[in-house]
Coordinates of C-alpha atoms in Angstrom, one line a residue:
X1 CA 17.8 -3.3 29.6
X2 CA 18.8 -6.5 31.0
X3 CA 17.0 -9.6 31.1
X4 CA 17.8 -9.4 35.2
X5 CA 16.7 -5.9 35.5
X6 CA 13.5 -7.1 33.2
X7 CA 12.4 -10.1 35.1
X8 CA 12.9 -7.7 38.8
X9 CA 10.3 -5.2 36.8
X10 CA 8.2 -8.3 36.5
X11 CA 8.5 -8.8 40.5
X12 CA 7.5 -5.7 41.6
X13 CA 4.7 -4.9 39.2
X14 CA 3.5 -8.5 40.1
X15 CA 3.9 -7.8 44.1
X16 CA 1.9 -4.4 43.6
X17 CA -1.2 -6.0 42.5
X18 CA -0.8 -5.5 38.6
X19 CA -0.9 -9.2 36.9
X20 CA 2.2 -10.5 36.3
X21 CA 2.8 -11.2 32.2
X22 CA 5.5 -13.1 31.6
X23 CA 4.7 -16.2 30.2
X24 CA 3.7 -15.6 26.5
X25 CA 2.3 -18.3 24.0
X26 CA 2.5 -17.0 20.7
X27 CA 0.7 -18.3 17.8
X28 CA 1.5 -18.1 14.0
X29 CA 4.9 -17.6 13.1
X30 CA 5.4 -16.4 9.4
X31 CA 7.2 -13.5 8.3
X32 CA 5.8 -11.3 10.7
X33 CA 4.9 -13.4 14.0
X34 CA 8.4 -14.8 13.8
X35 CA 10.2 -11.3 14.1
X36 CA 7.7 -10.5 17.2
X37 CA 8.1 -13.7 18.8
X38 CA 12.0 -13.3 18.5
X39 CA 11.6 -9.0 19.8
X40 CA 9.6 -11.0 22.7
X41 CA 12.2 -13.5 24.0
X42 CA 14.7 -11.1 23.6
X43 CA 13.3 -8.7 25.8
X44 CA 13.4 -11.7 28.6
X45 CA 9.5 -12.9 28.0
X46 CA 9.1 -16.3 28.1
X47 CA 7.4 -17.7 25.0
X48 CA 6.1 -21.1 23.8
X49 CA 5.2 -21.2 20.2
X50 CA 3.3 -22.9 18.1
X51 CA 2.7 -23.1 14.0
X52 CA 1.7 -25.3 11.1
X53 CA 5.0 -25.0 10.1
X54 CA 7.0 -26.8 11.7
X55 CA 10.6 -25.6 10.5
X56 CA 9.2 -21.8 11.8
X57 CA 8.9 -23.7 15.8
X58 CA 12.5 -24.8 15.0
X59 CA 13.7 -21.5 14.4
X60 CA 11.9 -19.7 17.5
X61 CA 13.4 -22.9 19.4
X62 CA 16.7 -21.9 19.1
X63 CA 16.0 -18.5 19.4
X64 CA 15.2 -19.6 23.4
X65 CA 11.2 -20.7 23.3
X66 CA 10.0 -24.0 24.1
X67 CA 7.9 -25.2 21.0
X68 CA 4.0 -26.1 21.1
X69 CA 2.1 -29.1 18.8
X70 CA -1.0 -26.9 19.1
X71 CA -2.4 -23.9 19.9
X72 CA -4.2 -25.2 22.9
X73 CA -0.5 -26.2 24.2
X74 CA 1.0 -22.9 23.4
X75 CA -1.7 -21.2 25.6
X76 CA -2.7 -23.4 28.9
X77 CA -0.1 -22.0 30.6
X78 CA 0.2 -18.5 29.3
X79 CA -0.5 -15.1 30.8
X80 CA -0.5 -14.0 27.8
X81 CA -1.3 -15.6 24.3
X82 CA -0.3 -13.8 21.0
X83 CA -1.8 -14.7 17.6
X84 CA -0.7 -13.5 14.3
X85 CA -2.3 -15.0 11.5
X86 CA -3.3 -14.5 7.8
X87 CA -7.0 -14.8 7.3
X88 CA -10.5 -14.9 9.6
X89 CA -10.7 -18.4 8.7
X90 CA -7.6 -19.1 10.3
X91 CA -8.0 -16.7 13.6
X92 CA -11.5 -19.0 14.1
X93 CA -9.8 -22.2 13.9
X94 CA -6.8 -20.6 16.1
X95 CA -9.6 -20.1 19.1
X96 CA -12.2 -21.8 18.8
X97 CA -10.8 -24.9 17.0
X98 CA -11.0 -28.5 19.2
X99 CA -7.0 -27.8 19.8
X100 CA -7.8 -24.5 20.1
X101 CA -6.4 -21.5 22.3
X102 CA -10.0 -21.3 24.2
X103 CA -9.9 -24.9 25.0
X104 CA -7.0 -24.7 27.1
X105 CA -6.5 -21.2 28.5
X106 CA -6.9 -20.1 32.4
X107 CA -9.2 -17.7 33.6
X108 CA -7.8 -13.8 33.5
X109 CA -5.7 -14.6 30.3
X110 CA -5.1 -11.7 28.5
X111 CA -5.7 -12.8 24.3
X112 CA -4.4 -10.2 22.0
X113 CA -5.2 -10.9 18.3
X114 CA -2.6 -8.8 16.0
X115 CA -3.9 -11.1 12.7
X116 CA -5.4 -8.2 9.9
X117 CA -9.4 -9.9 10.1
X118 CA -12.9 -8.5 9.6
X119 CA -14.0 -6.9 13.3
X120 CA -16.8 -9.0 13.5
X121 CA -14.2 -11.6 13.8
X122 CA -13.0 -10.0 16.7
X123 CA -16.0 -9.2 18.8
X124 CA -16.6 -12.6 18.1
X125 CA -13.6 -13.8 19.7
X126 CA -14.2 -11.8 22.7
X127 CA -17.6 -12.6 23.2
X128 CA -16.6 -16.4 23.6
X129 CA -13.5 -15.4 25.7
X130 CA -15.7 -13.2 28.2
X131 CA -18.0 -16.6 28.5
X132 CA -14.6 -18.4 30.4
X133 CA -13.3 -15.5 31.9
X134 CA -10.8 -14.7 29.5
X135 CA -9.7 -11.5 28.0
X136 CA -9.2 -10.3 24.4
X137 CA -7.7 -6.9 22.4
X138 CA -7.3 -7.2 19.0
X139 CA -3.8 -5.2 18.2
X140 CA -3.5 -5.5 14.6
X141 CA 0.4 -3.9 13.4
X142 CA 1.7 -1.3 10.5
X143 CA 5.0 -1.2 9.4
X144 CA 6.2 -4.0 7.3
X145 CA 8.8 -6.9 8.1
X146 CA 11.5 -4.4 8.3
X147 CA 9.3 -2.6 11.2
X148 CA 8.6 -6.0 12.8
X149 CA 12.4 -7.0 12.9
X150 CA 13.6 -4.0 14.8
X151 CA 10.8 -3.5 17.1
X152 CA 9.3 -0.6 15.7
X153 CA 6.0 -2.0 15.1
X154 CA 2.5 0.5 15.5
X155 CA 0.1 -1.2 16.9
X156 CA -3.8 -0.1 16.8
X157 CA -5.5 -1.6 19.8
X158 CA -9.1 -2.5 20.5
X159 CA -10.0 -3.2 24.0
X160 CA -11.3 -2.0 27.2
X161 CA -9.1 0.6 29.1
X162 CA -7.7 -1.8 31.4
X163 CA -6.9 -4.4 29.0
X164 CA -5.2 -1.9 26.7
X165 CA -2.7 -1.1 29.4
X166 CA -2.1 -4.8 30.5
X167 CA -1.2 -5.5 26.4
X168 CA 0.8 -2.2 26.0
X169 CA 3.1 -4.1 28.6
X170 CA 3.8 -6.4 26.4
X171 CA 3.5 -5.0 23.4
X172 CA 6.3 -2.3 23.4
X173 CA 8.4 -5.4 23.0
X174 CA 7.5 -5.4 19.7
X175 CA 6.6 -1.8 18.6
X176 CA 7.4 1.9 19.1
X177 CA 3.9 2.9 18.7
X178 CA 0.9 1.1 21.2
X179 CA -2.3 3.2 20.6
X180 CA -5.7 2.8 21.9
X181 CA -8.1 3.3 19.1
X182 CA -11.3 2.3 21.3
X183 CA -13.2 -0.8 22.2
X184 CA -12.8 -4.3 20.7
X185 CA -12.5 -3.9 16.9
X186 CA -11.3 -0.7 16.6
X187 CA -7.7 -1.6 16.1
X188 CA -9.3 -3.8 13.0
X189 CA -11.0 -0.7 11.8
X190 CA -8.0 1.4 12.2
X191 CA -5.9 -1.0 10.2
X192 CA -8.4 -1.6 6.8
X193 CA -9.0 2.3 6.6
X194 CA -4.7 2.3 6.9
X195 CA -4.0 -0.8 4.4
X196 CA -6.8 0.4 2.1
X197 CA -4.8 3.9 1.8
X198 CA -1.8 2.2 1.6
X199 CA -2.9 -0.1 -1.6
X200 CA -4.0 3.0 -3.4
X201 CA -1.0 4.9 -2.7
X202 CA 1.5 2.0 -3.9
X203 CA -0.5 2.1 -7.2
X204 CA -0.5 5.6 -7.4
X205 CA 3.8 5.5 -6.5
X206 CA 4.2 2.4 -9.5
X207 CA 2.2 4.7 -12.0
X208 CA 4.5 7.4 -11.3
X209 CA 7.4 6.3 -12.0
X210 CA 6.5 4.2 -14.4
X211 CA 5.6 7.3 -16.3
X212 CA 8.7 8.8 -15.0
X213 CA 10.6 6.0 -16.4
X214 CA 9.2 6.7 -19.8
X215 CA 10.0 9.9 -20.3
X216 CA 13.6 9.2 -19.7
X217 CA 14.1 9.7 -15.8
X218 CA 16.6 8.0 -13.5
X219 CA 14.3 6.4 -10.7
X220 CA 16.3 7.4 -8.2
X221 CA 16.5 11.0 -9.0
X222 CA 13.0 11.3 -9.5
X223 CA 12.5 9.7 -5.8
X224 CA 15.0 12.0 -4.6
X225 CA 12.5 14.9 -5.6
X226 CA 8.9 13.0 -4.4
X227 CA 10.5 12.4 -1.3
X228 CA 11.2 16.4 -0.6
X229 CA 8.3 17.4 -2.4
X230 CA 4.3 17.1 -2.1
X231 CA 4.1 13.9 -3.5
X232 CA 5.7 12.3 -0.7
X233 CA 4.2 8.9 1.1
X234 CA 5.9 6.1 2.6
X235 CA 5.2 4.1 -0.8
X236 CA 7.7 5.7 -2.5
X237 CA 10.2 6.9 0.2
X238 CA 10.1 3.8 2.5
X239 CA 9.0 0.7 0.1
X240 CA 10.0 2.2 -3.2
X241 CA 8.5 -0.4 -5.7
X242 CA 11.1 0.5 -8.5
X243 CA 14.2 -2.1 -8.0
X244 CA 17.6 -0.6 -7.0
X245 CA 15.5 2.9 -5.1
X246 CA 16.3 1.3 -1.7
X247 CA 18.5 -1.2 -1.2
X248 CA 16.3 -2.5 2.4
X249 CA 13.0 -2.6 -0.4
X250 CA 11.4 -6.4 -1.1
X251 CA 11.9 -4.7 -5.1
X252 CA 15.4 -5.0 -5.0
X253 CA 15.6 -8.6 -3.5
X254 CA 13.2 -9.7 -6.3
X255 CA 10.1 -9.0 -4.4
X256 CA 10.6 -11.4 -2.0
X257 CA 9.7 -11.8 2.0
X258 CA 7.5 -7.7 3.0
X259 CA 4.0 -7.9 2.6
X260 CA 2.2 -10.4 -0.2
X261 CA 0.3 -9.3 -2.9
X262 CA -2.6 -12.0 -1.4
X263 CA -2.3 -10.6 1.8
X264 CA -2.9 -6.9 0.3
X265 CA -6.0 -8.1 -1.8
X266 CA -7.5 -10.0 1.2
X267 CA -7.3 -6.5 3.3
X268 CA -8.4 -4.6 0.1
X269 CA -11.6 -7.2 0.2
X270 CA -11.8 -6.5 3.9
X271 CA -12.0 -2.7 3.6
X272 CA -14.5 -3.0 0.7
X273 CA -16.9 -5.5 2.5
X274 CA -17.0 -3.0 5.4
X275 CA -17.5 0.0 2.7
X276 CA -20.4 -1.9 1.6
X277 CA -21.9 -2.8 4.8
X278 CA -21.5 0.8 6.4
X279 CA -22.5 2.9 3.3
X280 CA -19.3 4.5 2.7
X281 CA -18.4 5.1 -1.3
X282 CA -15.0 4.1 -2.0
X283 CA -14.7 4.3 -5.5
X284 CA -10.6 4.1 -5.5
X285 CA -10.1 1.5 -3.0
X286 CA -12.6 -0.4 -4.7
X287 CA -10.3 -0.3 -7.5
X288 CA -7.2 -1.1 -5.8
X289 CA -9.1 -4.2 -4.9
X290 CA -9.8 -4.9 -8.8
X291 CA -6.3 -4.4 -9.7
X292 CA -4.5 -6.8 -7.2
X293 CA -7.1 -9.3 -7.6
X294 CA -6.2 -9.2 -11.2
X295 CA -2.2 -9.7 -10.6
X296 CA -2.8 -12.1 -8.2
X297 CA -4.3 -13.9 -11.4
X298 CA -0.8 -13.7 -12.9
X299 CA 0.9 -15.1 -10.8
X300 CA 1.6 -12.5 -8.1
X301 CA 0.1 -13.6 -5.1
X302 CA 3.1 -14.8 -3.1
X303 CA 5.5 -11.7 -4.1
X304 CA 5.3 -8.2 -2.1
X305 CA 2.2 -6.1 -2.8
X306 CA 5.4 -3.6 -4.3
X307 CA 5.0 -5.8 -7.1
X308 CA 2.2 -3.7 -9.0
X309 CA 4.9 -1.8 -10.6
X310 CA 5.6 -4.7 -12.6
X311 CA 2.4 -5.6 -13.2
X312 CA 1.7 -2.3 -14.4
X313 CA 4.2 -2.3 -16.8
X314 CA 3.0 -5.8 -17.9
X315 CA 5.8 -7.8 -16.8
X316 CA 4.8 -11.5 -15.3

């Protein structure tokens, strides 16, 4: 579609009575916030960005957005702000900090939080935006950096009915998949019951084929057969953690860029904390947790979660 035909949508949903959500500040630009924001502009949204890092503004700069030196700055005159950051710590001091997005934002804004937090973070958050007359869904994403580069992005929503279908709007920018898992902090719940499955299953994919490899199989023929067969997950046929299964696979460039290992055990931590606090036994995600917390201690931590094949194996 073309950014003409885009911006005439714009118009008309504008003119009958829907809010107009064109003007996007987006917040936290790292390997996955910087694919988004990039989906956004093209897609004819107009962003202005903001992040500690200051070579990531660069990049979104020439990409077409106009660059932020805070949050605050990124958000006063948005209809929409975006935030996409690591850690609860960092989503508090992204809204409520003194250059923060609540400090500058107009009333009706529409604050969607796709960050991976505790959901008590994020009825927090809307709680404090209600006070000004703000809005907030969290809309945490699945799919890896691969996922966020070509727009095909899921994204589990929390939010009101109405506020859900303003963010969709936007969001199919970014995604393929918009669903509306329920009020605010659902989408948070959706995605620590996903990433905990997902951290067992990568273990249980490495220990596979580790075992495959030593009794003499070719990796790539024994992911040939998993990937027809019963053992089949998106570990293995999607993310393969064995180097040289998939070429597209953070294994086979050395681990590098996809989803950290500290990012993983930070989830893992998430999931377990809300385990304990509803009651629910987890006995193998409670594992998961123990097992990347340990390669993080060797040195892991900044490498792709993938890499607890070679941690298994006992390669640093």
């Amino acid at each position: 579609m073309s950014t003409l035909l885009l911006f005439s949508r714009s118009f008309f949903l504008a003119s009958n009575g829907r809010r107009q959500l064109s003007n996007v500040g987006f917040i936290g630009l790292g390997n996955m916030g910087g694919h988004m924001a990039k989906n956004l502009i093209k897609k004819g949204y107009k962003l202005t960005v903001f992040d500690v890092n200051g070579a990531a503004v660069s990049s979104l700069v020439e990409a077409g957005a106009n660059g932020a030196n805070s949050a605050a700055e990124a958000s006063e005159n948005a209809d929409v702000v975006i935030s996409m950051l690591p850690s609860n710590q960092h989503v508090l001091d992204c809204y409520f900090g003194e250059k923060g997005v609540l400090s500058s934002v107009k009333k009706d804004v529409l604050l969607v939080d796709s960050s991976t937090i505790d959901p008590s973070i994020s009825e927090q958050v809307s709680t404090a935006a209600k006070k000004i007359g703000a809005r907030f869904v969290d809309a945490p994403v699945s799919g890896g950096v691969n996922a966020a580069s070509a727009a095909t992005l899921t994204l589990m929503v929390g939010g009101s009915k109405t506020d859900f279908e303003d963010a969709e709007r936007v969001l199919v920018a970014v995604g393929s998949r918009v669903i509306h898992c329920g009020k605010v902090g659902a989408g948070q719940a959706t995605k620590l019951c996903n990433n905990m499955l997902l951290g067992i299953s990568m273990i249980g994919t490495a220990e596979a084929f580790i075992l495959g490899e030593r009794l003499g199989l070719d990796p790539k023929i024994l992911a040939s057969v998993i990937n027809t067969s019963s053992g089949r997950c998106w570990s293995s046929e999607l993310y393969n953690p064995v180097p040289g299964v998939l070429d597209n696979a953070p294994s086979t460039n050395g681990y590098q860029g996809g989803f950290g290992t500290a990012l993983m055990t930070k989830d893992l931590g998430l999931a377990q904390a809300a385990a304990s606090r509803t009651e629910t036994p987890s006995p193998l995600g409670s594992i998961a947790y123990q097992i990347y917390r340990t390669a993080m201690g060797h040195g892991h931590s900044k490498l792709d979660f993938s890499v607890v094949y070679q941690f298994l194996k006992g390669k640093q």
